[in-house]
Amino acid sequence: MVMRKLGVYLMGAAALCMIAGCSANEDQRNCEVMGAGIGALAGAGIATAVILTTKNHGSHESSYFAWGIPAGLAGGGLIGGTIGHYLCPPPPPPPPPPPPPPPPPPPPPEKIILRGVHFDFNKYNIRPQDAAVLDEAASTLKEHGNVSINVNGYCDAIGSVRYNLKLSERRSDAVVKYLADHGVAESRMTPHGYGKTDFVATNKTAEGRAQNRRVELIPNQ
């Protein structure tokens, strides 16, 4: 009779464990349930062992089984579940969010090309045929108000270095004044005189020397 009751209780505990899902192959997230099921089996077994080894049950032996084993099941399950809760490893942290896509690269700045002007021999005044070139440059610079320019003056190889340096500066200043008179702020223009340097053509011919007598407009981009 005792063994039959014991078998019924143990089968009930095992069924409870199986229903709860406390399989050895269960995911780690169920370790609390596993602990409760194992604790319930252990509690029932301990309660049964205590009852069987206790002497002088008398007429109360059946009541010991009726209350002892369920109490062992409940207590063991509670203790096992608590142990499983604290021994269960925490769930892995969620993966970090993907980094935001990089911002699109800024568009390349618009490249501004300004034509230069040329001068007659030993002169620094703006020629009428070059006024249209400077008018075009003034219009472009007013459309691009954030662009500043270098105004670089040059000479041909005839004459002294000192004289040509002054002449190239006067040519550069003449272009700055013309553009300022046509609406371009002088603060955006930096004049330079480079004299008889940086030739773009030969100085052995009149045509070549004419190309060297020039002012170049170089945007700062």
Coordinates of N, CA, C and O in Angstrom, one line a residue, residues 102-191:
P102 N 26.7 56.6 -43.1 CA 27.5 57.8 -43.1 C 26.7 58.9 -44.0 O 26.0 58.5 -44.9
P103 N 26.9 60.1 -43.6 CA 26.2 61.2 -44.4 C 26.8 61.2 -45.8 O 28.0 60.9 -46.0
P104 N 26.0 61.6 -46.7 CA 26.5 61.7 -48.1 C 27.6 62.7 -48.2 O 27.6 63.7 -47.5
P105 N 28.6 62.5 -49.0 CA 29.6 63.5 -49.1 C 29.1 64.8 -49.7 O 28.2 64.8 -50.5
P106 N 29.7 65.9 -49.2 CA 29.2 67.2 -49.8 C 29.5 67.3 -51.2 O 30.5 66.7 -51.7
P107 N 28.7 68.0 -52.0 CA 29.0 68.2 -53.4 C 30.3 68.9 -53.6 O 30.6 69.8 -52.8
P108 N 31.0 68.6 -54.6 CA 32.3 69.3 -54.8 C 32.0 70.8 -55.2 O 31.0 71.1 -55.8
P109 N 32.8 71.7 -54.7 CA 32.6 73.1 -55.0 C 32.7 73.4 -56.5 O 33.4 72.7 -57.2
E110 N 31.8 74.3 -56.9 CA 31.8 74.6 -58.3 C 33.2 75.3 -58.7 O 33.6 76.3 -58.0
K111 N 33.8 74.8 -59.7 CA 35.1 75.4 -60.1 C 34.8 76.6 -61.0 O 34.1 76.5 -62.0
I112 N 35.3 77.8 -60.6 CA 35.1 79.0 -61.3 C 36.4 79.4 -62.1 O 37.5 79.4 -61.5
I113 N 36.3 79.6 -63.4 CA 37.4 79.9 -64.2 C 37.2 81.3 -64.8 O 36.1 81.6 -65.4
L114 N 38.1 82.2 -64.4 CA 38.0 83.6 -64.9 C 39.1 83.9 -65.9 O 40.3 83.5 -65.7
R115 N 38.7 84.5 -67.0 CA 39.7 84.9 -68.0 C 40.5 86.1 -67.6 O 40.0 87.0 -67.0
G116 N 41.8 86.1 -67.9 CA 42.6 87.3 -67.7 C 42.6 88.3 -68.8 O 41.9 88.1 -69.8
V117 N 43.3 89.4 -68.6 CA 43.4 90.5 -69.6 C 44.9 90.8 -69.9 O 45.8 90.4 -69.1
H118 N 45.1 91.4 -71.0 CA 46.4 91.8 -71.5 C 46.6 93.3 -71.6 O 45.6 94.0 -71.6
F119 N 47.8 93.7 -71.7 CA 48.1 95.2 -71.7 C 49.1 95.5 -72.8 O 49.9 94.7 -73.2
D120 N 49.0 96.8 -73.2 CA 49.9 97.3 -74.2 C 51.3 97.5 -73.5 O 51.4 97.5 -72.3
F121 N 52.3 97.6 -74.3 CA 53.7 97.7 -73.8 C 53.8 98.9 -73.0 O 53.4 100.1 -73.4
N122 N 54.3 98.7 -71.8 CA 54.6 99.8 -70.8 C 53.4 100.5 -70.4 O 53.4 101.7 -69.9
K123 N 52.2 99.9 -70.4 CA 50.9 100.5 -70.0 C 50.3 99.7 -68.9 O 50.5 98.4 -68.8
Y124 N 49.4 100.3 -68.2 CA 48.6 99.6 -67.2 C 47.1 99.9 -67.2 O 46.4 99.5 -66.3
N125 N 46.7 100.7 -68.2 CA 45.3 101.0 -68.3 C 44.6 99.8 -69.0 O 45.1 99.1 -69.8
I126 N 43.3 99.7 -68.6 CA 42.4 98.6 -69.2 C 42.1 99.0 -70.6 O 41.5 100.1 -70.9
R127 N 42.4 98.1 -71.6 CA 42.1 98.4 -73.0 C 40.6 98.1 -73.2 O 40.0 97.3 -72.6
P128 N 40.0 98.8 -74.2 CA 38.6 98.7 -74.5 C 38.2 97.2 -74.8 O 37.2 96.7 -74.5
Q129 N 39.1 96.5 -75.6 CA 38.8 95.2 -76.0 C 38.8 94.2 -74.8 O 38.4 93.1 -74.9
D130 N 39.4 94.6 -73.7 CA 39.5 93.7 -72.5 C 38.4 94.0 -71.5 O 38.2 93.3 -70.5
A131 N 37.6 95.2 -71.7 CA 36.6 95.5 -70.8 C 35.5 94.5 -70.7 O 35.0 94.1 -69.6
A132 N 35.2 93.9 -71.9 CA 34.1 92.8 -71.9 C 34.5 91.6 -71.0 O 33.7 91.0 -70.4
V133 N 35.8 91.3 -71.1 CA 36.3 90.2 -70.3 C 36.1 90.4 -68.8 O 35.7 89.6 -68.0
L134 N 36.5 91.7 -68.4 CA 36.3 92.0 -67.0 C 34.9 92.2 -66.6 O 34.5 91.9 -65.4
D135 N 34.0 92.6 -67.5 CA 32.6 92.7 -67.2 C 32.0 91.3 -66.9 O 31.2 91.1 -66.0
E136 N 32.5 90.3 -67.7 CA 32.1 88.9 -67.5 C 32.6 88.4 -66.1 O 31.8 87.7 -65.4
A137 N 33.8 88.8 -65.8 CA 34.4 88.3 -64.5 C 33.6 88.9 -63.3 O 33.3 88.3 -62.3
A138 N 33.2 90.2 -63.5 CA 32.5 90.9 -62.4 C 31.1 90.2 -62.2 O 30.7 90.0 -61.1
S139 N 30.5 89.9 -63.3 CA 29.2 89.2 -63.2 C 29.3 87.9 -62.5 O 28.5 87.5 -61.6
T140 N 30.3 87.1 -62.9 CA 30.5 85.8 -62.2 C 30.8 85.9 -60.8 O 30.3 85.1 -59.9
L141 N 31.6 86.9 -60.4 CA 32.0 87.0 -59.0 C 30.8 87.5 -58.1 O 30.6 87.1 -57.0
K142 N 29.9 88.3 -58.7 CA 28.7 88.7 -58.0 C 27.7 87.6 -57.8 O 27.0 87.5 -56.8
E143 N 27.7 86.6 -58.7 CA 26.9 85.4 -58.5 C 27.4 84.5 -57.5 O 26.7 83.7 -56.9
H144 N 28.7 84.5 -57.2 CA 29.4 83.7 -56.2 C 30.0 84.6 -55.2 O 31.2 84.8 -55.1
G145 N 29.1 85.1 -54.3 CA 29.6 86.0 -53.3 C 30.6 85.5 -52.3 O 31.2 86.3 -51.6
N146 N 30.7 84.2 -52.2 CA 31.7 83.7 -51.2 C 33.1 83.4 -51.8 O 33.9 82.9 -51.1
V147 N 33.3 83.8 -53.0 CA 34.6 83.5 -53.6 C 35.4 84.7 -53.6 O 35.0 85.8 -54.0
S148 N 36.6 84.6 -53.2 CA 37.6 85.6 -53.3 C 38.7 85.3 -54.3 O 38.8 84.1 -54.7
I149 N 39.4 86.3 -54.8 CA 40.3 86.0 -55.9 C 41.7 86.7 -55.7 O 41.8 87.7 -54.9
N150 N 42.7 86.1 -56.3 CA 44.0 86.8 -56.4 C 44.1 87.4 -57.7 O 43.8 86.8 -58.8
V151 N 44.5 88.7 -57.7 CA 44.7 89.4 -59.0 C 46.2 89.6 -59.2 O 46.8 90.4 -58.6
N152 N 46.7 88.7 -60.1 CA 48.2 88.6 -60.3 C 48.6 89.3 -61.6 O 48.2 88.9 -62.7
G153 N 49.5 90.3 -61.4 CA 50.0 91.1 -62.6 C 51.4 90.6 -63.0 O 52.2 90.3 -62.2
Y154 N 51.7 90.6 -64.3 CA 52.9 90.2 -64.9 C 53.4 91.1 -66.0 O 52.6 91.9 -66.6
C155 N 54.7 91.0 -66.3 CA 55.3 91.8 -67.4 C 56.0 90.9 -68.3 O 56.3 89.7 -68.0
D156 N 56.5 91.6 -69.5 CA 57.4 90.8 -70.3 C 58.9 91.0 -69.8 O 59.1 91.6 -68.8
A157 N 59.8 90.6 -70.6 CA 61.2 90.6 -70.1 C 62.0 91.9 -70.4 O 63.1 92.0 -70.0
I158 N 61.3 92.8 -71.1 CA 62.0 94.1 -71.4 C 62.0 95.0 -70.2 O 60.9 95.3 -69.6
G159 N 63.1 95.6 -69.8 CA 63.2 96.5 -68.7 C 63.8 95.9 -67.5 O 64.0 94.7 -67.4
S160 N 64.0 96.7 -66.5 CA 64.7 96.3 -65.2 C 63.7 95.5 -64.4 O 62.4 95.6 -64.5
V161 N 64.2 94.7 -63.5 CA 63.4 93.9 -62.6 C 62.5 94.9 -61.7 O 61.3 94.7 -61.5
R162 N 63.2 95.9 -61.1 CA 62.5 96.8 -60.2 C 61.3 97.5 -61.0 O 60.2 97.6 -60.5
Y163 N 61.6 98.0 -62.2 CA 60.6 98.8 -62.9 C 59.4 97.9 -63.3 O 58.3 98.3 -63.1
N164 N 59.7 96.7 -63.7 CA 58.6 95.7 -64.1 C 57.8 95.3 -62.9 O 56.6 95.0 -63.0
L165 N 58.4 95.2 -61.8 CA 57.7 94.9 -60.6 C 56.6 95.9 -60.2 O 55.5 95.6 -60.0
K166 N 57.0 97.2 -60.3 CA 56.1 98.3 -60.1 C 55.0 98.3 -61.1 O 53.8 98.5 -60.9
L167 N 55.4 98.1 -62.4 CA 54.4 98.1 -63.5 C 53.4 97.0 -63.3 O 52.2 97.2 -63.5
S168 N 53.9 95.8 -62.9 CA 52.9 94.7 -62.7 C 52.0 95.0 -61.6 O 50.8 94.6 -61.6
E169 N 52.4 95.7 -60.5 CA 51.5 96.0 -59.4 C 50.5 97.0 -59.9 O 49.3 96.9 -59.5
R170 N 50.9 98.0 -60.7 CA 49.9 99.0 -61.2 C 48.9 98.3 -62.1 O 47.7 98.6 -62.1
R171 N 49.3 97.3 -62.9 CA 48.3 96.5 -63.7 C 47.3 95.8 -62.8 O 46.1 95.8 -63.1
S172 N 47.8 95.2 -61.8 CA 47.0 94.4 -60.9 C 46.0 95.4 -60.2 O 44.8 95.1 -60.1
D173 N 46.5 96.5 -59.7 CA 45.6 97.5 -59.1 C 44.6 98.1 -60.0 O 43.4 98.3 -59.6
A174 N 44.9 98.2 -61.3 CA 43.9 98.7 -62.3 C 42.8 97.7 -62.5 O 41.6 98.1 -62.6
V175 N 43.1 96.4 -62.5 CA 42.0 95.4 -62.6 C 41.1 95.4 -61.4 O 39.9 95.3 -61.4
V176 N 41.7 95.5 -60.2 CA 41.0 95.5 -58.9 C 40.0 96.7 -58.9 O 38.8 96.6 -58.6
K177 N 40.5 97.9 -59.4 CA 39.7 99.1 -59.4 C 38.5 98.9 -60.4 O 37.4 99.3 -60.1
Y178 N 38.8 98.3 -61.5 CA 37.7 98.2 -62.5 C 36.6 97.2 -61.9 O 35.4 97.5 -62.1
L179 N 37.0 96.1 -61.4 CA 36.0 95.2 -60.8 C 35.3 95.8 -59.7 O 34.0 95.6 -59.5
A180 N 36.0 96.6 -58.8 CA 35.3 97.3 -57.7 C 34.3 98.3 -58.2 O 33.2 98.4 -57.6
D181 N 34.6 99.0 -59.3 CA 33.7 99.9 -59.8 C 32.4 99.2 -60.4 O 31.4 99.9 -60.7
H182 N 32.6 97.9 -60.7 CA 31.5 97.2 -61.3 C 30.8 96.2 -60.3 O 30.2 95.2 -60.6
G183 N 30.9 96.5 -59.0 CA 30.2 95.9 -58.0 C 30.8 94.8 -57.2 O 30.2 94.1 -56.4
V184 N 32.1 94.5 -57.4 CA 32.8 93.5 -56.6 C 33.6 94.1 -55.5 O 34.3 95.0 -55.7
A185 N 33.3 93.6 -54.3 CA 33.9 94.2 -53.1 C 35.5 94.1 -53.1 O 36.0 93.0 -53.4
E186 N 36.2 95.2 -52.8 CA 37.6 95.1 -52.9 C 38.2 94.1 -51.8 O 39.3 93.5 -52.0
S187 N 37.4 93.9 -50.8 CA 37.9 92.9 -49.7 C 38.0 91.5 -50.3 O 38.7 90.6 -49.7
R188 N 37.4 91.2 -51.4 CA 37.4 89.9 -52.0 C 38.6 89.7 -52.9 O 38.8 88.6 -53.5
M189 N 39.3 90.8 -53.2 CA 40.4 90.7 -54.2 C 41.7 91.1 -53.6 O 41.8 92.1 -52.8
T190 N 42.7 90.3 -53.9 CA 44.1 90.5 -53.4 C 45.0 90.7 -54.5 O 45.3 89.8 -55.3
P191 N 45.5 92.0 -54.7 CA 46.4 92.2 -55.9 C 47.8 91.8 -55.6 O 48.3 91.9 -54.4

